[in-house]
Coordinates of C-alpha atoms in Angstrom, one line a residue:
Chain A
X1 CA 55.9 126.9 125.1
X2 CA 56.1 127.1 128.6
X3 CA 59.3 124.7 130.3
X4 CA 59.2 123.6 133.5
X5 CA 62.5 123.6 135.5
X6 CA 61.7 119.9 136.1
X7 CA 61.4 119.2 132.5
X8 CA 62.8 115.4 131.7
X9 CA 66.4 116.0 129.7
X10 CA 66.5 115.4 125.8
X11 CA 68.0 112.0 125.1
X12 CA 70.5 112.9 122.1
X13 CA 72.8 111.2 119.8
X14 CA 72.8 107.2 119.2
X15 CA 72.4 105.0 122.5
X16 CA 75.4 103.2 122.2
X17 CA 79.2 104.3 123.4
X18 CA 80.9 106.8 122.1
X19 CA 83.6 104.4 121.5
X20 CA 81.5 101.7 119.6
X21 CA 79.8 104.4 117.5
X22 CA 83.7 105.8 117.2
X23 CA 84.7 102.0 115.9
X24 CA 81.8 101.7 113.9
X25 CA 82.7 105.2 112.0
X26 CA 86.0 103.7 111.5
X27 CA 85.0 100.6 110.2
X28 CA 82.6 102.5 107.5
X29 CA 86.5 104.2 106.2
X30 CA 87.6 101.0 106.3
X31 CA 84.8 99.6 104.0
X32 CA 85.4 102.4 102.0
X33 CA 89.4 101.2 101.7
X34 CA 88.6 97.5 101.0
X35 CA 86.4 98.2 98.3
X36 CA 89.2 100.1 96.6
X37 CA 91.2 97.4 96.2
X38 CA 88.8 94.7 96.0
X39 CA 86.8 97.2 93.2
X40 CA 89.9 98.0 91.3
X41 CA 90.6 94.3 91.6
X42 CA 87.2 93.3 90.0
X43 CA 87.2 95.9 87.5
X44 CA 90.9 94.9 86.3
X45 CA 90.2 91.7 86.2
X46 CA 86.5 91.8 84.0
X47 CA 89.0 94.1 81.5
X48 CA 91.4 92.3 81.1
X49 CA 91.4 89.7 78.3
X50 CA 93.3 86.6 80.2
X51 CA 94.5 86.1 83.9
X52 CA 96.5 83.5 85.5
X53 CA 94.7 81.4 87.2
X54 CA 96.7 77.7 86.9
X55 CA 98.7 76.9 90.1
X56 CA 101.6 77.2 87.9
X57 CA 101.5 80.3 87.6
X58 CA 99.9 81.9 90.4
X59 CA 101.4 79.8 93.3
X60 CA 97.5 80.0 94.7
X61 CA 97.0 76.9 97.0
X62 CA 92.9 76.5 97.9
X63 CA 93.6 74.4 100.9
X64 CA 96.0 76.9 102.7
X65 CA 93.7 79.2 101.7
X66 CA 90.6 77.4 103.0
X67 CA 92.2 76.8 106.1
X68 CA 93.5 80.5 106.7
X69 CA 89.5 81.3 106.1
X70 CA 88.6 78.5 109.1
X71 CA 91.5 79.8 111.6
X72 CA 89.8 83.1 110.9
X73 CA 86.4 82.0 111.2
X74 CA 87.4 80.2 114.5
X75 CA 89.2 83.5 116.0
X76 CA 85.9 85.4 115.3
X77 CA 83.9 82.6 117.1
X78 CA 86.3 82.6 120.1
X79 CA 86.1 86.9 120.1
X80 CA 82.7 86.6 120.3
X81 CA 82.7 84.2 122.9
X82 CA 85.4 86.3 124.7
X83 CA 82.7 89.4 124.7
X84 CA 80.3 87.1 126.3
X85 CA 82.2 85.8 129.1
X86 CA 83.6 89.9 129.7
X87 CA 79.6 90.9 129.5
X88 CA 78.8 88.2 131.9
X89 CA 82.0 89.3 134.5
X90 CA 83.8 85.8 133.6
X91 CA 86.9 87.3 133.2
X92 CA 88.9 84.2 132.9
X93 CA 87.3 82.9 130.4
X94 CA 87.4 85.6 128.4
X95 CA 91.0 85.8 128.4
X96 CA 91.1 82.5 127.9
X97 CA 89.2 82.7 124.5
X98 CA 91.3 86.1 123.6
X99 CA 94.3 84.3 124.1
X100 CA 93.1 81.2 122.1
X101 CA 92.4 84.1 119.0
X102 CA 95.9 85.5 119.2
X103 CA 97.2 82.3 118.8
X104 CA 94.8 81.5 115.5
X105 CA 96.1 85.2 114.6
X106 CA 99.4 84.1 114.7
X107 CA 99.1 81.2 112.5
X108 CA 96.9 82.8 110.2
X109 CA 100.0 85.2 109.2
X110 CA 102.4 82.3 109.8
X111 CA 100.5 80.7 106.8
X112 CA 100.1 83.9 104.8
X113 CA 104.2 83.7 105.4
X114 CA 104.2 80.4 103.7
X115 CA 102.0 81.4 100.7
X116 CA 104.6 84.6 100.3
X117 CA 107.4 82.6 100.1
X118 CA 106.4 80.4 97.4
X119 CA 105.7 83.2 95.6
X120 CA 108.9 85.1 96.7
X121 CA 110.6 82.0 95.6
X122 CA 109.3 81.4 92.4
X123 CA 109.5 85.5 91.2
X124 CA 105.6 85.6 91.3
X125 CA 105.9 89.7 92.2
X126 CA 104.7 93.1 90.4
X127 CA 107.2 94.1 87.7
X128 CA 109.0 90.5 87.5
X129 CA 106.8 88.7 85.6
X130 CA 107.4 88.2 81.8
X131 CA 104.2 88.4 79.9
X132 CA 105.3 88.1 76.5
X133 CA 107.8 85.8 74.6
X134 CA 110.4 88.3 74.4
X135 CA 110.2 89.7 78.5
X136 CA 110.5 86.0 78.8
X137 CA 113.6 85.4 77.0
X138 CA 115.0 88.8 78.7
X139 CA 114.4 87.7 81.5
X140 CA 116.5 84.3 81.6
X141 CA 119.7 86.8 79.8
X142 CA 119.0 89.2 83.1
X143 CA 119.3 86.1 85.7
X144 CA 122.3 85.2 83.9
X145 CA 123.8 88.2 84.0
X146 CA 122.8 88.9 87.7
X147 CA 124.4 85.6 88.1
X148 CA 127.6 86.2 86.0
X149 CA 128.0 89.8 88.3
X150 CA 127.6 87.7 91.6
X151 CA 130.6 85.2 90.7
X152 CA 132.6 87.6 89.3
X153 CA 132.6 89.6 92.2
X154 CA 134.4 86.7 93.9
X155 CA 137.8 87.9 92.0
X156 CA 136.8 91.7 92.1
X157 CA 135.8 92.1 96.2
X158 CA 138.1 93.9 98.1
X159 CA 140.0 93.3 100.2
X160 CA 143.0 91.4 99.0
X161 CA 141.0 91.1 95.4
X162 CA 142.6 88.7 92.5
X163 CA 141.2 91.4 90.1
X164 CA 141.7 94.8 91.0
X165 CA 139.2 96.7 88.8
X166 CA 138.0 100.6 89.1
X167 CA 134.5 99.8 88.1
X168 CA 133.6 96.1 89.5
X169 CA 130.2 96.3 87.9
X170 CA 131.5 96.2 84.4
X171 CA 131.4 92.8 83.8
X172 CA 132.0 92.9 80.1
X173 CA 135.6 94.8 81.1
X174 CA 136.2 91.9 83.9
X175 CA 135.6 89.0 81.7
X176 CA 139.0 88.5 80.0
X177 CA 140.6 89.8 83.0
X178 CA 138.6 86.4 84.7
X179 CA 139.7 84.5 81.7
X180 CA 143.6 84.8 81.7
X181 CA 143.4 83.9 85.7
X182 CA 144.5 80.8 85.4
X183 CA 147.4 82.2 83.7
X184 CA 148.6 84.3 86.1
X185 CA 151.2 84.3 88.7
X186 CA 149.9 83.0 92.5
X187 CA 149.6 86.2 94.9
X188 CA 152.2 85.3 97.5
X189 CA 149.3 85.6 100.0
X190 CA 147.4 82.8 98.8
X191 CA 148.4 79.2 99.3
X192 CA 148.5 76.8 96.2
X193 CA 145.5 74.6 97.2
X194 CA 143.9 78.5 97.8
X195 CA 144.7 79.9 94.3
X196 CA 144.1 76.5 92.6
X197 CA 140.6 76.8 93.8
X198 CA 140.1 80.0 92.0
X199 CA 141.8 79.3 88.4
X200 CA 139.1 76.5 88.3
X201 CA 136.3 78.2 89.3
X202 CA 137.0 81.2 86.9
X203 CA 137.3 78.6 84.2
X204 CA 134.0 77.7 85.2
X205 CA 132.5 80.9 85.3
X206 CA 134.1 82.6 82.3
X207 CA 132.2 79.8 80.8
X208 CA 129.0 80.9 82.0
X209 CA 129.8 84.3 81.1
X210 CA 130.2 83.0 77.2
X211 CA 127.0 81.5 77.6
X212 CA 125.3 84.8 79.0
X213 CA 127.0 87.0 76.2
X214 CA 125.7 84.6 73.6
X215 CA 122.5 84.8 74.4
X216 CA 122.8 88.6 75.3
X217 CA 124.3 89.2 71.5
X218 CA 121.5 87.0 70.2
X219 CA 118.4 89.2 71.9
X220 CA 120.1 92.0 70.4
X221 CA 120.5 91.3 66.5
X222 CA 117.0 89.2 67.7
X223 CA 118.5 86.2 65.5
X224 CA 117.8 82.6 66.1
X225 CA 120.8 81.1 68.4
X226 CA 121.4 78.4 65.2
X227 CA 123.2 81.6 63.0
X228 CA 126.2 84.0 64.9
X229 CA 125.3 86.9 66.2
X230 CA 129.0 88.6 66.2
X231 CA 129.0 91.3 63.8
X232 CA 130.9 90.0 60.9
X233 CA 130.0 86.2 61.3
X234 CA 125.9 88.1 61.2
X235 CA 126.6 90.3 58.1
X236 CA 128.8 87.2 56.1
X237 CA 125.8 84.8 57.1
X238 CA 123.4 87.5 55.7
X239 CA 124.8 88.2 52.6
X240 CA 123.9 84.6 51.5
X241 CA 120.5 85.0 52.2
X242 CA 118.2 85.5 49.0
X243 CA 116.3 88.6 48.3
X244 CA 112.9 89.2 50.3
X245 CA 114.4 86.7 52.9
X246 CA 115.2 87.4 56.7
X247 CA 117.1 86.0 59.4
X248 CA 115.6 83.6 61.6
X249 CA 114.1 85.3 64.7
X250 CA 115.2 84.3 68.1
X251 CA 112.6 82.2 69.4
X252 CA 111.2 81.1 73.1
X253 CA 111.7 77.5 72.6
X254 CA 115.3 77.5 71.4
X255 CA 116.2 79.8 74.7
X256 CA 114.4 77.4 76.6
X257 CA 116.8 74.2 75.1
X258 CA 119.1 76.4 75.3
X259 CA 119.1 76.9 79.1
X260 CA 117.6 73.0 79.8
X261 CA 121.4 72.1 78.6
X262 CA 123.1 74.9 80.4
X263 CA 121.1 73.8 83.6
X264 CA 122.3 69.8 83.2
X265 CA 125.8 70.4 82.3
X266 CA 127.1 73.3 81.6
X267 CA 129.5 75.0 84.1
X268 CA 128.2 76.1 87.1
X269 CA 124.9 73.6 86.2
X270 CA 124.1 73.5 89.8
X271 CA 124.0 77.4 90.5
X272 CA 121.9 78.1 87.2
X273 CA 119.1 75.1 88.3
X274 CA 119.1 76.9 91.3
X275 CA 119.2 80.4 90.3
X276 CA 117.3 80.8 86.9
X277 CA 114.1 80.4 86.1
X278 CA 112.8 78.3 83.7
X279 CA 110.8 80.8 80.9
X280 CA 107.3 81.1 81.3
X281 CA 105.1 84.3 80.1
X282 CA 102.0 84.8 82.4
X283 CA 100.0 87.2 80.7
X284 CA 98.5 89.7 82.8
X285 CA 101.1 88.3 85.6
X286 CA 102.0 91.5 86.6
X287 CA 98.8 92.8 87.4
X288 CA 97.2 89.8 89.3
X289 CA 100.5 89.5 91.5
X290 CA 99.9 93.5 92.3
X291 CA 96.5 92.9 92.9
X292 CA 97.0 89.7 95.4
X293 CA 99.8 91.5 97.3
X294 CA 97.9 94.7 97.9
X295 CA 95.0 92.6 99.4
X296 CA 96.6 90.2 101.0
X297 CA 99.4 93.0 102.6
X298 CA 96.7 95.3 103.2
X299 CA 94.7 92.9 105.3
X300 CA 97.8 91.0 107.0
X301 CA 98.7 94.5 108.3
X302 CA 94.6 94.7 110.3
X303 CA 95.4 91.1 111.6
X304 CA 98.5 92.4 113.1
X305 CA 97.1 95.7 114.5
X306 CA 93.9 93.6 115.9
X307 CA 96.7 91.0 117.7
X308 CA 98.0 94.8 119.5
X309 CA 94.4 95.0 120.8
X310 CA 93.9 91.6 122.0
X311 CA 97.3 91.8 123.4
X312 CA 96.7 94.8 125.3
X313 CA 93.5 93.5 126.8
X314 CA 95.7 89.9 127.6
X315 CA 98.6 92.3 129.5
X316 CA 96.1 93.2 132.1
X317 CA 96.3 89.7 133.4
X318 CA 94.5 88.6 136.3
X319 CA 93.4 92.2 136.9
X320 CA 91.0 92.0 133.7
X321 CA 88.0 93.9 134.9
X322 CA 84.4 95.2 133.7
X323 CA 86.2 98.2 132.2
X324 CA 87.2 96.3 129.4
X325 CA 84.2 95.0 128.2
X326 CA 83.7 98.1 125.3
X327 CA 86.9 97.5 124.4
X328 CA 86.8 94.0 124.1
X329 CA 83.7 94.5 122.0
X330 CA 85.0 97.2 119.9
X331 CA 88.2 95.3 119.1
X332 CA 85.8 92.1 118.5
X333 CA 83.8 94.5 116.1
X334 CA 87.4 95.1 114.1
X335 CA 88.3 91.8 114.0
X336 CA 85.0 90.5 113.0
X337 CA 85.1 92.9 110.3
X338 CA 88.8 91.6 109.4
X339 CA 87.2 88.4 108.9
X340 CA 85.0 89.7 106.9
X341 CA 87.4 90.9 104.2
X342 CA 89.2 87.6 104.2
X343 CA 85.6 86.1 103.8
X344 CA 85.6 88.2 100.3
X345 CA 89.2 87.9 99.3
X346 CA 89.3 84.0 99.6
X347 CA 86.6 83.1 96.9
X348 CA 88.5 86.0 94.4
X349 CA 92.0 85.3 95.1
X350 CA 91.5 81.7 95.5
X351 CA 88.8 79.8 93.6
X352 CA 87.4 82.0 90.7
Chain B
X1 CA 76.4 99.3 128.9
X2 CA 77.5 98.2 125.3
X3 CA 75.9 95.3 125.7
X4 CA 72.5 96.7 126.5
X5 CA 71.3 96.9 123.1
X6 CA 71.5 93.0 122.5
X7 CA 71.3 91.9 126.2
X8 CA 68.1 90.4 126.0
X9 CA 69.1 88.5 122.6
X10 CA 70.6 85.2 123.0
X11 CA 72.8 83.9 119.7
X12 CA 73.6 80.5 119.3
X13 CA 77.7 81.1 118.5
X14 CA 78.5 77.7 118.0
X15 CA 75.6 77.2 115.5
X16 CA 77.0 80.5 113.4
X17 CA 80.0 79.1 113.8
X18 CA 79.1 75.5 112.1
X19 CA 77.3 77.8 109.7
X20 CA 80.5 79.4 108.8
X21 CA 82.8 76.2 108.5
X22 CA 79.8 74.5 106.7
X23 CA 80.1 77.5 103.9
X24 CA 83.4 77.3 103.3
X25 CA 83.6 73.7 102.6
X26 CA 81.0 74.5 100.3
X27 CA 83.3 76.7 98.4
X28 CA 86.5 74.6 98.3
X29 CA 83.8 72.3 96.9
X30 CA 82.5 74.1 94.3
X31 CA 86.1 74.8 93.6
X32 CA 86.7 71.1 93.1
X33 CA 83.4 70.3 91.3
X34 CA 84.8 72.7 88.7
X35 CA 81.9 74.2 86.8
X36 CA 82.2 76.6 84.1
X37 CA 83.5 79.7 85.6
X38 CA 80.5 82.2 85.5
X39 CA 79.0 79.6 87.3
X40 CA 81.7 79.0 89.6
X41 CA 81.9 82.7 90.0
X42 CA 78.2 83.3 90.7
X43 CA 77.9 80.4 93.6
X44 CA 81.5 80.9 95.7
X45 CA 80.5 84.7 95.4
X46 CA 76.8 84.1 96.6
X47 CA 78.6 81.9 99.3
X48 CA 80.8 84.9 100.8
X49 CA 77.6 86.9 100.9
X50 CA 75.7 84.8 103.1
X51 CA 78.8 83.6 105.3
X52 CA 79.2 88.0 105.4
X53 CA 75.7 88.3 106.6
X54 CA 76.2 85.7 109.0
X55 CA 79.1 87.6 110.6
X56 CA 77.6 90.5 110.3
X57 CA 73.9 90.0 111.9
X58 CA 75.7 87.7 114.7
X59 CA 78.9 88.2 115.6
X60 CA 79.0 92.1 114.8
X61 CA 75.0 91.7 116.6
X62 CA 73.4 94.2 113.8
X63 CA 70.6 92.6 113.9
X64 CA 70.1 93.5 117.3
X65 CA 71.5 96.7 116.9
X66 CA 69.1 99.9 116.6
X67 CA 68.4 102.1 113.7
X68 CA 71.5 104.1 113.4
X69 CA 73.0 100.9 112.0
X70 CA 71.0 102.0 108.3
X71 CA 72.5 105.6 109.0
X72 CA 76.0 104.8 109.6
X73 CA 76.2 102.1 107.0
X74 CA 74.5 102.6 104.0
X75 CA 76.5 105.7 103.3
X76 CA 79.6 103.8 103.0
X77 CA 77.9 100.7 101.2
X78 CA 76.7 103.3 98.5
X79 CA 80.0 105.1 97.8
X80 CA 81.8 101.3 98.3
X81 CA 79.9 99.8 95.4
X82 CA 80.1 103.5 93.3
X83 CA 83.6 103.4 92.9
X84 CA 83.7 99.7 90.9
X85 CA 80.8 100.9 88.7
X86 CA 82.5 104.4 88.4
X87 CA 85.9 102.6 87.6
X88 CA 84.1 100.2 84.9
X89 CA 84.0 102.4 81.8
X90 CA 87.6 103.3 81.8
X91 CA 89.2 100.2 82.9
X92 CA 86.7 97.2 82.9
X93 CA 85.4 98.0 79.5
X94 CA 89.1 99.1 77.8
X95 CA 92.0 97.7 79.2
X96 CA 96.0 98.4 78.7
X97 CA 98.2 96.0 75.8
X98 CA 99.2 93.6 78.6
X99 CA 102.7 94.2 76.6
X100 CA 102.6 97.9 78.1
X101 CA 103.6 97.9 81.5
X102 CA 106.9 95.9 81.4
X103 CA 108.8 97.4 78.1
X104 CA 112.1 96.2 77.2
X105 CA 112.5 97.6 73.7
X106 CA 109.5 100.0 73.1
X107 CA 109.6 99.7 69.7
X108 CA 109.4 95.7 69.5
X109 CA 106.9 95.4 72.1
X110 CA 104.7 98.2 69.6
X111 CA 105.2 96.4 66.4
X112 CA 104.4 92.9 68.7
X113 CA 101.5 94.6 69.6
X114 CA 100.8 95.8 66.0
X115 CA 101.7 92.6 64.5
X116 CA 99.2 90.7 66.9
X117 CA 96.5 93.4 65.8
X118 CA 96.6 92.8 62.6
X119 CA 96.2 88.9 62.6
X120 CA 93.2 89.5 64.7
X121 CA 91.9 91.9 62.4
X122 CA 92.6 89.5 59.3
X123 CA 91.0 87.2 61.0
X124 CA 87.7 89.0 61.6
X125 CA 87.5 90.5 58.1
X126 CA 88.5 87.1 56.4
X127 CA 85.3 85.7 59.5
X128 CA 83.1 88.5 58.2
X129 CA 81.1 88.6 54.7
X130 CA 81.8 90.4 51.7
X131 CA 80.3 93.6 51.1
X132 CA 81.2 95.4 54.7
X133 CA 79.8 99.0 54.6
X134 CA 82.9 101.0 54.8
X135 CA 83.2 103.5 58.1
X136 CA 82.6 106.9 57.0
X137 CA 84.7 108.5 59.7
X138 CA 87.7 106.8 58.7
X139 CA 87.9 107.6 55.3
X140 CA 87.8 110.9 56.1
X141 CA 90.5 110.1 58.4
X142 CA 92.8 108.5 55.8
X143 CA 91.7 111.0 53.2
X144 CA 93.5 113.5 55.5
X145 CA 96.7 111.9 56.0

């Protein structure tokens, strides 16, 4: 065991930069953190016993889809290229091909953007999703409602309100209050064209009030909307029923006739068309919709940090030099490996 | 310096590329041809896998890459695959009444739920043939109540 001073020194560790080993350590975590979702995802999905899968009801489009998987596939090829042209001391070329990726970044998320709102749109988001007759039907009396607060705020708002009120948010208090408007004298600040304008519309909107608090009364005694659900008229109605028999149940298709009519021309037609939506359980809604946002956020949030490296890299501008190259590399690794994901998350999100 | 591991391997990007865009078509295809799901399932998923060795091998260069590639990653691949098999008995095999996690009146989701549970299990005992052998354990069960 004798050393000489001259001995040759020990080679240790892995023979690549402590930077790329650094990225590649990072991008092991970040396996790890896909797979939760994408796992969990799986696993949900081979448990449960239906999932929505018509465009209906997931919103899913294949062809933006498909082409969000070709901008990505192009931005990888152009990284790669980019890493070439730094490697080979072509600077400009490799900012032109890093610029040419932040670009395809950009409309990658610009069409994620579009995908969201047609969910966003359509209610397709955790929690909001009826998944059973009787969310569904709850759901249409909650729009209403939300609906019946908004335009009754109109007379309630301060300042110079129609309706002065101490709690604005009780609309059941408000109602008759908004029902003997028209009745009442013209506040000497309004003009008659002015006050005109708002007898007619509380007309209006009492009206859709009725035909919330019908419905409401109806998913509360859970009767069929053809017998009353006011006390009395309920118990009077009842009593004439025979022995062993029940009331009618309130059902999904007569809420859905009843809010076809109140959508072509009931008062405020217009608003509810464009405010309420039409009833429609999605069984196991809830959890697909968690399980697409999660994955889809999650990874729209790595495009946006891989467009901070390639924008750093561009911000050097013409003084882009061979000190860049691991970095260029190492942010090409990340993206590659965002690419990846997507490559995984467009067959299950999008065509099984 | 990073490059010196793969320096002396040239890559045909544009062919990868092609590659790529090639596989994807073929599964918006297979998406259109519309095959029974498993099916489906087992071709678009066998799709991604090559189109993720593609990246992998080429653009990410492990193919050129040393051994400490096998080090680094197979760690993470075995603990990344764990966690769906460790998740499947729980929640893959047994899954939540999908009337669970939005309640509006507890009690008439439960007697949905209960009402839907016993037309199923009409159905399978009306489906089944006379002379079922009766489950010990929950006699014993009922005896008790």
């Amino acid at each position: 065991m004798s050393h000489s001073a001259k001995a040759p020194a020990l080679r240790m560790g892995i023979p690549i930069p402590n930077s790329k080993l650094g990225m590649w350590l990072f991008l092991g975590t970040e396996i790890m953190f896909f797979t939760a979702f994408i796992g969990s995802y799986i696993v949900l999905r081979l448990g449960s016993n239906g999932w929505p899968t018509r465009y209906e009801d997931t919103h899913i489009n294949v062809l933006l889809g498909g082409v969000n998987t070709f901008v990505l596939i192009v931005s990888s090829y152009c990284v790669v290229v980019a890493h070439e042209a730094m490697a080979q001391k072509n600077f400009t070329r490799a900012r032109r091909f890093l610029s040419v990726t932040l670009l395809l970044a950009v409309l990658f998320l610009g069409i994620k953007g579009l995908e969201y709102k047609g969910k966003i749109d359509n209610d397709i988001l955790p929690g909001r999703i009826p998944e059973t007759s009787s969310q569904a039907v709850s759901k249409v009396a909650d729009q209403l409602q939300e609906l019946v607060r908004e335009r009754f705020a109109v007379y309630t708002n301060e300042p110079g309100a129609l309706i002065k009120v101490d709690r604005p948010e009780d609309i059941l208090a408000i109602a008759p209050l908004v029902q003997a408007l028209p009745d009442t004298e013209r506040p000497a600040d309004l003009t008659n064209a002015e006050f005109a304008g708002y007898t007619s519309s509380a007309k209006a909107d009492y009206a859709l009030y009725e035909k919330w608090d019908n419905l409401q009364k109806h998913i509360v005694a859970n009767v069929s909307l053809s017998w009353p659900a006011l006390p009395l008229e309920y118990m009077e109605k009842r009593a004439t029923l025979k022995d062993g028999e029940k009331p009618p149940e309130l059902t999904l298709d007569e809420v859905k006739v009843y809010l076809t009519d109140m959508k072509k021309s009931g008062p405020q037609a217009a608003l509810v068309s464009a405010r309420v939506f039409d009833p429609h359980p999605i069984v196991y809604g809830n959890i697909f919709a968690s399980s697409y946002f999660i994955m889809t956020g999650f990874h729209a949030i790595h495009v946006i940090v891989g467009m901070i490296l390639f924008a750093a890299v561009l911000k050097q501008g013409s003084s882009l030099n061979e000190k860049w190259t691991d970095f260029v590399e190492n942010s090409g690794l990340y993206w590659h490996f965002v690419d990846l994901v997507w490559i995984f998350l467009f067959p299950m999100l999008y065509i099984i | 310096m990073s490059h010196d591991t793969h320096s002396g391997h040239h890559v045909n990007y544009l062919m990868i590329f092609f590659v790529l865009c090639g596989c994807t078509a073929l599964s918006v295809l297979f998406d259109v041809l519309s095959f029974s799901k498993p099916v489906t399932m087992v071709l678009v998923l066998a799709v991604a896998c090559a189109k993720a060795l593609c990246v992998m091998m080429f653009f990410m260069h492990l193919k050129f890459e040393g051994n400490w590639k096998y080090v680094l990653l197979a760690p993470t691949t075995i603990l990344a695959i764990g966690l769906p098999i460790a998740l499947f008995p729980d929640i893959g095999s047994s899954y939540y009444i999908n009337a669970a996690p939005q309640v509006g009146v507890w009690a008439d989701e439960v007697a949905e739920y209960e009402k839907h549970h016993a037309e199923s299990a009409n159905a399978e005992q009306h489906g089944e043939a006379a002379g079922e052998v009766e489950n010990p354990t929950e006699t014993v069960t009922s005896e008790e109540k």
